[in-house]
Tab-separated table of C-alpha atoms and ligand atoms in Angstrom:
chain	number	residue	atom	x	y	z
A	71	UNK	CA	21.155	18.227	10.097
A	72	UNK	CA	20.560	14.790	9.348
A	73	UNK	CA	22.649	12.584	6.546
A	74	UNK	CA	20.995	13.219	3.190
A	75	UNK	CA	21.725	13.151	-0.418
A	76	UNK	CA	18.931	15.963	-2.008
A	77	UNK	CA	19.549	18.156	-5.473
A	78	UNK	CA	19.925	21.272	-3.412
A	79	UNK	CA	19.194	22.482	-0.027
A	80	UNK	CA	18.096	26.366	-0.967
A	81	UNK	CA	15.414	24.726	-2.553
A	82	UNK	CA	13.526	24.115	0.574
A	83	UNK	CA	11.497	27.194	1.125
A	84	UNK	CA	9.679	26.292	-2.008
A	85	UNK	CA	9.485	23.143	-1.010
A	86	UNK	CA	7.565	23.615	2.209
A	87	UNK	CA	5.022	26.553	0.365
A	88	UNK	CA	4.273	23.248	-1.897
A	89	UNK	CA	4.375	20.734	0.981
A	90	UNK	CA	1.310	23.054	2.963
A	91	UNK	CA	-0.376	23.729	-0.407
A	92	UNK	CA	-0.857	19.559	-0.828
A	93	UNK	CA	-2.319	19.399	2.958
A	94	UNK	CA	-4.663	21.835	2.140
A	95	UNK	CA	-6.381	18.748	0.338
A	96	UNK	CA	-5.367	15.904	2.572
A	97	UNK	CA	-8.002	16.216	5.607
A	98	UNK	CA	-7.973	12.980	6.553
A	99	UNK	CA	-4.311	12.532	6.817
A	100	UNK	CA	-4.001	15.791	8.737
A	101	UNK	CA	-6.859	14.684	11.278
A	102	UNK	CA	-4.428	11.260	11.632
A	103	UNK	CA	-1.731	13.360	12.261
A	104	UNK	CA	-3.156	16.073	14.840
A	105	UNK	CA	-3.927	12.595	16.821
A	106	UNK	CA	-1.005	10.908	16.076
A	107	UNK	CA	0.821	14.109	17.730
A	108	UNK	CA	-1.282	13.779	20.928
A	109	UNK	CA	-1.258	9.331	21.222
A	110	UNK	CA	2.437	8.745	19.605
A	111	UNK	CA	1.617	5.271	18.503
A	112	UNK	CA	5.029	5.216	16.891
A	113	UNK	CA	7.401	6.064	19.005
A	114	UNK	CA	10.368	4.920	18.935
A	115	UNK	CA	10.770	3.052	15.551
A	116	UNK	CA	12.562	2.988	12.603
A	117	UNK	CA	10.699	2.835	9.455
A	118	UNK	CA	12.577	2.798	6.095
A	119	UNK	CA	10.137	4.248	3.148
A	120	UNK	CA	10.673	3.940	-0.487
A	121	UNK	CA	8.189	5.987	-1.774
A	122	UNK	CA	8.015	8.362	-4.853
A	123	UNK	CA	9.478	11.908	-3.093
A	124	UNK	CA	6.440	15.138	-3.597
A	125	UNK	CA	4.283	16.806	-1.541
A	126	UNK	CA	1.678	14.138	-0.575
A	127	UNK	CA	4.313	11.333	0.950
A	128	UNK	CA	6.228	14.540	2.302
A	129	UNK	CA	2.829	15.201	4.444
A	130	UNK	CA	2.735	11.372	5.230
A	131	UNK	CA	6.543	11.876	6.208
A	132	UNK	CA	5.604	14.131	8.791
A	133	UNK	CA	2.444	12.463	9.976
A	134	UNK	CA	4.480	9.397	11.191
A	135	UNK	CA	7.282	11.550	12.606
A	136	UNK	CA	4.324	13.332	14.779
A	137	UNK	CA	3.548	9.841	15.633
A	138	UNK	CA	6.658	9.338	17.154
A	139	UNK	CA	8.200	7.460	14.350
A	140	UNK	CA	12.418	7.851	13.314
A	141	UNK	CA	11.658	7.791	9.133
A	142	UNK	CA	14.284	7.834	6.088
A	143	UNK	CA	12.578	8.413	3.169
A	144	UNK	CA	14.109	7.018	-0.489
A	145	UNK	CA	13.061	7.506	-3.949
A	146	UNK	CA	11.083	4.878	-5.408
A	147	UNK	CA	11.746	5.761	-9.285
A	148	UNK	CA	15.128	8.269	-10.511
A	149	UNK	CA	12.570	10.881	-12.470
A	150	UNK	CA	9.800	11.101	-10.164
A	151	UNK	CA	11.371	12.885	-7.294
A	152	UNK	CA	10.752	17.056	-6.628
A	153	UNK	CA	14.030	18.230	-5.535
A	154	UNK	CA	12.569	20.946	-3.514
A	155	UNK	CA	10.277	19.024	-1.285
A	156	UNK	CA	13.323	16.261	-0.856
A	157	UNK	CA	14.960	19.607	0.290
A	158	UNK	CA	12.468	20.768	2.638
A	159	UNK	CA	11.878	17.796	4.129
A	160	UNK	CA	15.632	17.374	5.004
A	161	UNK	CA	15.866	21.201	5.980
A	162	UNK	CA	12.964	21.822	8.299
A	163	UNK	CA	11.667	18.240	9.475
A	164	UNK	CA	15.307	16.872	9.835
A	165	UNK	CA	14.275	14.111	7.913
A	166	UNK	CA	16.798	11.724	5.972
A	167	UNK	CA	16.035	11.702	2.321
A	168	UNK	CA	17.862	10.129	-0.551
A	169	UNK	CA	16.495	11.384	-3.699
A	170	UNK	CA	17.427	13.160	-6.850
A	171	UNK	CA	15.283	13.825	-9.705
A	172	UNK	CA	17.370	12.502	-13.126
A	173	UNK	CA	19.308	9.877	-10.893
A	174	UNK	CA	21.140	7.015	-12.247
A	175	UNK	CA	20.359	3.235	-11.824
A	176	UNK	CA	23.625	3.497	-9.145
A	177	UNK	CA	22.725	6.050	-7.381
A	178	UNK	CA	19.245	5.005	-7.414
A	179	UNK	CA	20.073	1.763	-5.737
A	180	UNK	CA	22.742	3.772	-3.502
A	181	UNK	CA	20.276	5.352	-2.124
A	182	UNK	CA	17.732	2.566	-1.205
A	183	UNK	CA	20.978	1.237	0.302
A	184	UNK	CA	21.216	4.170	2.761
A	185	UNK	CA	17.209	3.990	3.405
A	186	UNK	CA	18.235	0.269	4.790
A	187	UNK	CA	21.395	1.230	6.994
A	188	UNK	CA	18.407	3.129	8.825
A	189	UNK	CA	17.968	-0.244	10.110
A	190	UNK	CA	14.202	-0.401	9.986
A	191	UNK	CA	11.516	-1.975	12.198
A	192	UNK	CA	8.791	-1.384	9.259
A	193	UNK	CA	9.610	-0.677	5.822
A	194	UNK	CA	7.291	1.107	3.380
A	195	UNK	CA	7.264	0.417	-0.778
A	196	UNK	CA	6.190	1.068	-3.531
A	197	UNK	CA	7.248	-1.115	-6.229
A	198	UNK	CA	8.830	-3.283	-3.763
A	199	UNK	CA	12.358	-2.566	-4.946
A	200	UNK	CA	13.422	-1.822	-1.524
A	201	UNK	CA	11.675	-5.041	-0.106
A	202	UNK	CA	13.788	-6.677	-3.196
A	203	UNK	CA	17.112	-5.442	-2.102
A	204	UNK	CA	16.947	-5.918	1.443
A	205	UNK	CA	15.952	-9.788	0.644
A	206	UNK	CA	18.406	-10.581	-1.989
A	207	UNK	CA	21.681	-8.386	-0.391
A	208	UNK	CA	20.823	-6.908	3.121
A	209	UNK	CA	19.375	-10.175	4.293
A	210	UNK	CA	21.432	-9.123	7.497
A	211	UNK	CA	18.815	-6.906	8.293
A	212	UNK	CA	15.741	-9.016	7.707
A	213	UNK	CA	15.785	-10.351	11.519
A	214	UNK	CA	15.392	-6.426	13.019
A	215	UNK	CA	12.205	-6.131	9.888
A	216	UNK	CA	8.613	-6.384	12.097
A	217	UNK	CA	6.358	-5.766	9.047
A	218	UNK	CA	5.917	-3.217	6.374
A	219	UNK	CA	3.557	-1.857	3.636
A	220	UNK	CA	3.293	-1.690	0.037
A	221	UNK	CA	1.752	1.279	-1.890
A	222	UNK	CA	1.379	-0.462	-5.426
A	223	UNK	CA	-0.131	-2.756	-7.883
A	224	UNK	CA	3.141	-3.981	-9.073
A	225	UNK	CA	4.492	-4.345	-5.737
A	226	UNK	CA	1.553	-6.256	-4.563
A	227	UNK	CA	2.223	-8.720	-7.308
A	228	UNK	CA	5.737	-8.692	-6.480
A	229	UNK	CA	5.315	-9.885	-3.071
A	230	UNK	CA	2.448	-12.282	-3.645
A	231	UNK	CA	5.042	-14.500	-6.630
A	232	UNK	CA	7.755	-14.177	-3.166
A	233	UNK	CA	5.438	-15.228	-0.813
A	234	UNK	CA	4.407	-18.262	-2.961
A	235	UNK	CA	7.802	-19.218	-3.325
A	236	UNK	CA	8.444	-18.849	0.813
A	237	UNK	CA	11.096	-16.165	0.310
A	238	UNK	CA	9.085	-13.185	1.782
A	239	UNK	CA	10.590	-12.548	5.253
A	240	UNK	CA	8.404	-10.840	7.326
A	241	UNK	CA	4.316	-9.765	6.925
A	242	UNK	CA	3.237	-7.221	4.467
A	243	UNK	CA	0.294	-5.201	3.900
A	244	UNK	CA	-1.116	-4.192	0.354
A	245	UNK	CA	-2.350	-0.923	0.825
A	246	UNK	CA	-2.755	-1.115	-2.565
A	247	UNK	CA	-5.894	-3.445	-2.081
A	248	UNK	CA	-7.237	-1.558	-0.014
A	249	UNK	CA	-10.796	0.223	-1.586
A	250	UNK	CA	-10.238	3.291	0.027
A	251	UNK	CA	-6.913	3.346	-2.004
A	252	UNK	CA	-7.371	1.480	-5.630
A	253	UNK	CA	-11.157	2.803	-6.455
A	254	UNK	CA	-9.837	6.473	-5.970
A	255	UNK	CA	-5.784	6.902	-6.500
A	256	UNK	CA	-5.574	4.145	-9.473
A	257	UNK	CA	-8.585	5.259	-10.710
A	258	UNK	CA	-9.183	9.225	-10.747
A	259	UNK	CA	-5.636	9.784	-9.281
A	260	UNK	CA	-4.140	8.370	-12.412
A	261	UNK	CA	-6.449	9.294	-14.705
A	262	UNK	CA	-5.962	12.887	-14.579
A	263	UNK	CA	-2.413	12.771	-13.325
A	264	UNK	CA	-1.604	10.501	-16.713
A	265	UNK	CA	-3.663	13.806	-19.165
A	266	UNK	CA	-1.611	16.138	-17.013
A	267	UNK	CA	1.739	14.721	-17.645
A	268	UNK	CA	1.158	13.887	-21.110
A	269	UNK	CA	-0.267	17.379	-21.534
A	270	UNK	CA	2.723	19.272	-19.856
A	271	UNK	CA	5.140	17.261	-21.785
A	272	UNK	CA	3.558	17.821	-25.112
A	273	UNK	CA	1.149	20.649	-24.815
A	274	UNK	CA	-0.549	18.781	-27.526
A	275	UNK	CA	-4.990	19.169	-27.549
A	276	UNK	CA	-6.279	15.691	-27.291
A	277	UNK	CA	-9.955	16.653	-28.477
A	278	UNK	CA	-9.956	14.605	-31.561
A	279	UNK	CA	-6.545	12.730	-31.109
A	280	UNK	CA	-6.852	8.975	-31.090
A	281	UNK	CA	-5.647	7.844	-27.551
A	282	UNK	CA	-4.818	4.349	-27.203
A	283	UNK	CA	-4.892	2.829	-23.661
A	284	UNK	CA	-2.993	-0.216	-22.875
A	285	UNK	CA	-4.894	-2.258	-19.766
A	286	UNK	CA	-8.171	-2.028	-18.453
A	287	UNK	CA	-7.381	-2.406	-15.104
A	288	UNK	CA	-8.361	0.433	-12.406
A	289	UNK	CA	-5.280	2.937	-13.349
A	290	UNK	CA	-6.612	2.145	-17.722
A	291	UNK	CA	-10.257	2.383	-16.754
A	292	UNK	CA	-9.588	5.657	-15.245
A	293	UNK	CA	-7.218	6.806	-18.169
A	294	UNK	CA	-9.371	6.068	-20.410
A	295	UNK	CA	-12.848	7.784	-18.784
A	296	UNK	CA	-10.269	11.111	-18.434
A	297	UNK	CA	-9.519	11.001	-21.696
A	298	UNK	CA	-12.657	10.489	-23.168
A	299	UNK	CA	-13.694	13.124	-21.093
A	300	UNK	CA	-10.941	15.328	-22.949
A	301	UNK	CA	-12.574	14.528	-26.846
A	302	UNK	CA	-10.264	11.519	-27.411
A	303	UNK	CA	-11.726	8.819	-29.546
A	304	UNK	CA	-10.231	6.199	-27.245
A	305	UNK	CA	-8.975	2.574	-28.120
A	306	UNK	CA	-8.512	0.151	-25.071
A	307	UNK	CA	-6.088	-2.990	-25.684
A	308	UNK	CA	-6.535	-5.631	-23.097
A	309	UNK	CA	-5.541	-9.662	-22.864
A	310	UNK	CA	-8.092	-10.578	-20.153
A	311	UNK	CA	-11.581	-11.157	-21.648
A	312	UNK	CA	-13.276	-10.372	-18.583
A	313	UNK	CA	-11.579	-6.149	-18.331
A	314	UNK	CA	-11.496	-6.246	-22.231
A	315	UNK	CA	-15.721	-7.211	-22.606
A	316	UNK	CA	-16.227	-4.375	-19.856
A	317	UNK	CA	-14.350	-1.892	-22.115
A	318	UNK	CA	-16.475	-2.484	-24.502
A	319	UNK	CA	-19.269	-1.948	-22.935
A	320	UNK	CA	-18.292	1.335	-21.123
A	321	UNK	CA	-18.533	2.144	-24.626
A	322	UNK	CA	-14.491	1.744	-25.828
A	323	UNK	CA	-13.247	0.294	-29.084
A	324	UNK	CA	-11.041	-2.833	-27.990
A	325	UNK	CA	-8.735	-4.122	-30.362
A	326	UNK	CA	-5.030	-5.915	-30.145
A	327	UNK	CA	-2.354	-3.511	-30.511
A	328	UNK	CA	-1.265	-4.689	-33.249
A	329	UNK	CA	-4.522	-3.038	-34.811
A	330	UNK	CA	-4.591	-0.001	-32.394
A	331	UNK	CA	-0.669	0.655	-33.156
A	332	UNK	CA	-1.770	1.982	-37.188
A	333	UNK	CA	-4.337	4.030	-36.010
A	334	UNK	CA	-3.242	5.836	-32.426
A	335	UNK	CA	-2.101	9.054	-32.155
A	336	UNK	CA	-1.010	8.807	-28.710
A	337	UNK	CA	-0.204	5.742	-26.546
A	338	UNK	CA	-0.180	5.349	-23.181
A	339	UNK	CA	0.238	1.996	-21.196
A	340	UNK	CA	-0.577	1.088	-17.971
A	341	UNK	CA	-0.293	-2.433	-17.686
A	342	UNK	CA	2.102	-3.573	-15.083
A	343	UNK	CA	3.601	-5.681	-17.827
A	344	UNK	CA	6.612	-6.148	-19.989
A	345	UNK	CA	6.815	-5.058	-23.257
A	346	UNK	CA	3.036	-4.223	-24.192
A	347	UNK	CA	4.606	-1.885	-26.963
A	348	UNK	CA	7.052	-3.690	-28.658
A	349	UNK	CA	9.522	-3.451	-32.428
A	350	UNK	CA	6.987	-5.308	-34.571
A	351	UNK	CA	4.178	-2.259	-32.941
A	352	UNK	CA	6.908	0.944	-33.180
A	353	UNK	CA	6.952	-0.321	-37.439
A	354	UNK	CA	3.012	0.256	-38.034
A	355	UNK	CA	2.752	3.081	-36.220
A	356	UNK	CA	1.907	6.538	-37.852
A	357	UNK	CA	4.694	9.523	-38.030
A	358	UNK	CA	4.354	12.060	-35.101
A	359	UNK	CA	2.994	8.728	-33.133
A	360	UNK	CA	3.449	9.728	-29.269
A	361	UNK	CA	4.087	6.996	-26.773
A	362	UNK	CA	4.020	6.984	-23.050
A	363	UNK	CA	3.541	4.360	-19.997
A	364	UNK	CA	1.843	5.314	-16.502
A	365	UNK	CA	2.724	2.149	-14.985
A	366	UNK	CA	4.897	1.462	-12.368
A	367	UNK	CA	8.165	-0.025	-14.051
A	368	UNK	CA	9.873	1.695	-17.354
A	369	UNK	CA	9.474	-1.789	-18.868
A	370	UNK	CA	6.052	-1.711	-20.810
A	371	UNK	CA	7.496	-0.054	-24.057
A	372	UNK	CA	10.150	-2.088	-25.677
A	373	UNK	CA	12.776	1.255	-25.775
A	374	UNK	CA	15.989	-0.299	-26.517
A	375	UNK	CA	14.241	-1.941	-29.402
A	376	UNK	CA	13.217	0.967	-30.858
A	377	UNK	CA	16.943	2.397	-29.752
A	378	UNK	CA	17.987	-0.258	-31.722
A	379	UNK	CA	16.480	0.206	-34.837
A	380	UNK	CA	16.511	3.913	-34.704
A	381	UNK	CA	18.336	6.369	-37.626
A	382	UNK	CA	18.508	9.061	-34.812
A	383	UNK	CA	17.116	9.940	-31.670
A	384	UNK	CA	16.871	13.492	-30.287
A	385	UNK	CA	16.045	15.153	-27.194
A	386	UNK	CA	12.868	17.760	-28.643
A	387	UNK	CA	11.400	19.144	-25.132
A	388	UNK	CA	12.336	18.446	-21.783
A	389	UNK	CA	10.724	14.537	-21.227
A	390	UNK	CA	9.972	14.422	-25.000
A	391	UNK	CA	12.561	12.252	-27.002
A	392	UNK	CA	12.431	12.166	-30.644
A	393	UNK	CA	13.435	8.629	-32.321
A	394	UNK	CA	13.375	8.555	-36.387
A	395	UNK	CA	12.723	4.549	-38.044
A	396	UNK	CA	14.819	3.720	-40.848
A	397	UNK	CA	11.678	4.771	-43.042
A	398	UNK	CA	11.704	8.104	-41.509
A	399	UNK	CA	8.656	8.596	-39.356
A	400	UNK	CA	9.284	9.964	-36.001
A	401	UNK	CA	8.227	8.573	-32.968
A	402	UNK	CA	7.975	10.207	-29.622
A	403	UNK	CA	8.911	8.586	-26.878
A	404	UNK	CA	8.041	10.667	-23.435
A	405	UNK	CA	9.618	10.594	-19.738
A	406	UNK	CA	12.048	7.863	-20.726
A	407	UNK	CA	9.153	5.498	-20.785
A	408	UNK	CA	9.513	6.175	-16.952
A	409	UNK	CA	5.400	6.708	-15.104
A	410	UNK	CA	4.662	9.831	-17.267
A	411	UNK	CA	2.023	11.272	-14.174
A	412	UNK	CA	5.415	11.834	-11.816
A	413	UNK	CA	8.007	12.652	-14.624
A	414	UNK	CA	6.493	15.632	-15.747
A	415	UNK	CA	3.881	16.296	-13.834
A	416	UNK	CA	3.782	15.636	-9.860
A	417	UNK	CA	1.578	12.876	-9.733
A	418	UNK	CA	-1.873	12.330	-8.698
A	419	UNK	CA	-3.597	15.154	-6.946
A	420	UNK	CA	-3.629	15.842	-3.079
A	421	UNK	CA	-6.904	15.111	-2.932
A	422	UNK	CA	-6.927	11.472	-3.546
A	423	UNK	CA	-3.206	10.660	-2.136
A	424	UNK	CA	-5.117	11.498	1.533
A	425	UNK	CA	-6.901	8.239	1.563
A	426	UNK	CA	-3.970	6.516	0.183
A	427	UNK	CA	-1.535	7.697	2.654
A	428	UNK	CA	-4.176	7.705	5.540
A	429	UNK	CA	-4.263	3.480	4.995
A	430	UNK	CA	-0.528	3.694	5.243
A	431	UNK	CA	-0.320	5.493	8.359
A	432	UNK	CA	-3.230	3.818	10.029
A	433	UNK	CA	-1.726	0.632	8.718
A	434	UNK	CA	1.564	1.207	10.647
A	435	UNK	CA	-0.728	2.246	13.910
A	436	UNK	CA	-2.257	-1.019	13.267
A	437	UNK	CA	1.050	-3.154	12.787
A	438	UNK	CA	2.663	-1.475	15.482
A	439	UNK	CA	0.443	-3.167	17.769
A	440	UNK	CA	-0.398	-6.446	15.804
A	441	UNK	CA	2.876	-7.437	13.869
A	442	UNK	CA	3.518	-9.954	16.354
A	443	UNK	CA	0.593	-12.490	15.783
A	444	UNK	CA	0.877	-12.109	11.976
A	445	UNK	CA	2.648	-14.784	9.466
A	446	UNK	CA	5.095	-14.168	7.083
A	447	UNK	CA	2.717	-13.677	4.447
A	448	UNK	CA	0.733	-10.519	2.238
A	449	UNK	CA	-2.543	-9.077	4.283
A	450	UNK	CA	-5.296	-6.648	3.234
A	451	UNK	CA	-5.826	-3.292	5.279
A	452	UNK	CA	-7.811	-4.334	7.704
A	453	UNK	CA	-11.617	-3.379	6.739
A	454	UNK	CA	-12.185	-0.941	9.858
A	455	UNK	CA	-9.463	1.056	8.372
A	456	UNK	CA	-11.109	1.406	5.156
A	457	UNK	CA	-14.433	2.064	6.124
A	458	UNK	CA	-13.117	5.260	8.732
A	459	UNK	CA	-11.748	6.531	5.758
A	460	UNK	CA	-14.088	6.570	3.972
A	461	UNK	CA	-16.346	8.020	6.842
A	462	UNK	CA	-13.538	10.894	7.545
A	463	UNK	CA	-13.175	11.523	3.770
A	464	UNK	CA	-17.086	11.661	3.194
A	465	UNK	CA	-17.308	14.272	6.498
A	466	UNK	CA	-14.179	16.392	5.374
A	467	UNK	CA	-15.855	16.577	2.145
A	468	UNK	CA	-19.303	18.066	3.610
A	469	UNK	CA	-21.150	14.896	2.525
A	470	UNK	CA	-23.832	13.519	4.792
A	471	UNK	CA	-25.761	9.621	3.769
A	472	UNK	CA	-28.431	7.671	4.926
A	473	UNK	CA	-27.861	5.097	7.685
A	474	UNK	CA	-29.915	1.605	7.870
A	475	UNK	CA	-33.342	1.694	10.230
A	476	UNK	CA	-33.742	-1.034	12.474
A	477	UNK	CA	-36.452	-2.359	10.015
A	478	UNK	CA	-33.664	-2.380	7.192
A	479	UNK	CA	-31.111	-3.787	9.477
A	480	UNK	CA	-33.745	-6.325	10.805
A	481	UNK	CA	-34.624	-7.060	6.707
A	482	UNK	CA	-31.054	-8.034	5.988
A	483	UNK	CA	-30.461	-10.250	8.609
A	484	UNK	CA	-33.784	-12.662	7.623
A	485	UNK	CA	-34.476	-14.785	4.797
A	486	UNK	CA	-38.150	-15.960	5.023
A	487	UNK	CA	-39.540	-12.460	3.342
A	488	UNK	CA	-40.108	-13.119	-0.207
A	489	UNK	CA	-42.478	-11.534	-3.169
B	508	LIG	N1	1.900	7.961	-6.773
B	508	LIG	C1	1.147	8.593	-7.688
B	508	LIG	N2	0.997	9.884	-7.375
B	508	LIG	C2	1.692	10.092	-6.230
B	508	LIG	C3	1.911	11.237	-5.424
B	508	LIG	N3	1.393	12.416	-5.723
B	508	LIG	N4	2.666	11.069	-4.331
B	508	LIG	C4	3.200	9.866	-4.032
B	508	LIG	N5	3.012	8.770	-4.746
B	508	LIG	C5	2.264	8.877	-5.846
């Protein structure tokens, strides 16, 4: 039995029935892996992951282990973890996880701690939190690092401000960028994963709600599609003029939220951003207001604020929090402010976690063999990667297209054809 530190280890039979139900829907990943099994591209290194713990990264888990690879697997936010695959993963694929559900900050960081002791060749993020730790305290370690990946938006911001200020230590690759991953998980993953855990923490109907999304970028334009989709009237609050003018032209009300905060029923941001609902916003809103945040960090709603101000706060459904202003309206805060797709509901579907977590395996293929000749810098997925997932994705779905003739590819290449 390897070292671990799960909820509870009975747990795992449930875990695995959930694990196999998830890689029902990831094709492409389980094509990787049956090759990965027969090539072991891997073998022999230590890769640290800090990834949020459910049934899609428990199928990438295994993928790289058939690959050969030694992984430890951390939680990469305390609510988002399921206990039972963190069980099952320790239980039948002897692999080291650190990760329960409800953690504190300390054991939180504890944990990402033990992920590093792994001593890792590659590390994998999402967030970048353990990228963060193991440059500011385990800088010990950095000279064994070859490379690693990040998952996230966030993250990928994260590691562009440290490379610009020289402190990033070894190459990393934004899986995040690539389009196999953002046009898909940020966009339809989110977007139905955000409804579902809004819906399972509230049960309320959002046909005819007001539903206030905060960003336009590829996790809000998929939000707010979803919950148009649903009979929301939707409001979209943006500060770049460029996401904000194509709101309103996909047909979205766009407004500051200083506006939107009087009139929305429920709130949701996803913003990678600090404090996009803050005190002077929690004081105009309406009683029975429900607020929430998809994106990465727990930082984008200004909660000890509204702690702050509060006359009570109460604990009304599991993830559903109850705070009452000094006026008496009641405010509903959900998940903690915590990403509300993963607290209460398990995050985006299989479906669309495939591509993701087919870049990140290929990825580590690919740096297992290239590391060397890259800089200390932040890459893109290199565009063969995307492309053959795409391809495998389109095939696993049934879906044949057209390919170029010679006289098309021949018309592209020239320039002297005009009108
Ligand atoms: N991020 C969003 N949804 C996820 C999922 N289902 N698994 C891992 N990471 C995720």
């Amino acid at each position: 039995m390897p070292n671990y530190d799960v909820k509870e280890l009975h747990l795992a039979e449930g875990g695995r029935l959930k694990i196999d139900w998830a890689e029902r829907e990831m094709p492409v990943l389980r094509q990787v892996k049956e090759r990965f099994r027969r090539e072991q591209p891997l073998k022999g290194l230590r890769i640290s992951a800090c990834l949020h713990v459910t049934t899609e990264t428990a199928n990438l888990m295994k993928t790289l282990q058939a690959g050969g690879a030694d992984v430890v697997l951390t939680a990469s936010n305390p609510l988002s973890t399921q206990d039972e695959v963190a069980a099952s993963l320790v239980s039948h694929d002897e692999i080291e996880v650190y990760a329960v559900k409800g953690e504190d900050n300390v054991t939180y960081y504890k944990h990402i701690n033990a992920a590093l002791d792994h001593k890792p060749h590659f590390t994998m993020d999402d967030g970048a939190d353990l990228v963060n730790v193991l440059h500011q305290h385990r800088r010990e370690l950095l000279p064994g690092v070859v490379a690693g990946t990040e998952e996230t938006t966030t993250g990928v911001i994260r590691l562009h401000a440290m490379a610009a200020d020289k402190a990033l230590a070894y190459p990393i690759v934004a899986i995040n960028d690539a389009l196999t991953k953002h046009f898909f998980d940020n966009r339809y993953g989110t977007g139905q994963s955000t409804l579902d855990g809004i819906v399972r923490a509230t049960n309320v109907l959002l046909a005819g709600k007001t539903f206030v999304v905060a960003g336009y970028g590829w996790c809000g334009r998929g939000l707010a599609s979803r919950a148009r989709g649903m009979g929301s009237n939707v409001i979209v609050t943006e500060v770049d003029p460029l996401k904000a003018l194509e709101a309103v032209m996909d047909g979205f009300r766009v407004m500051p939220m200083a506006d939107a905060a009087r009139i929305g029923d429920i709130f949701c941001t996803v913003t990678g951003d600090i404090n996009v609902i803050d005190a002077h916003h929690f004081d105009l809103m309406k009683d029975g207001a429900i607020v929430a945040n998809s994106g990465h960090f727990n930082v984008e709603i200004n909660i000890p604020a509204l702690e702050k101000s509060a006359k009570s706060k109460r604990l009304v459904r599991p993830f559903v929090e109850e705070f009452v202003t000094p006026d008496g309206r009641r405010i509903f805060i959900l998940g903690e402010g915590r990403l509300i797709n993963l607290a209460s509901a398990e995050g985006h579907p299989a479906s669309v976690m495939d591509m993701s977590f087919a870049n990140q395996a290929l990825t580590l293929e690919y740096l297992a063999k290239n590391a060397s000749k890259l800089e200390k810098r932040v890459y893109a997925v290199p565009e063969e990667i995307d492309k053959k997932i795409a391809e495998l994705k389109l095939a696993a779905m049934g879906v044949s297209i057209d390919t170029l003739t010679a006289e098309q590819v021949r018309y592209l290449a020239s320039w002297q054809e005009g009108t």
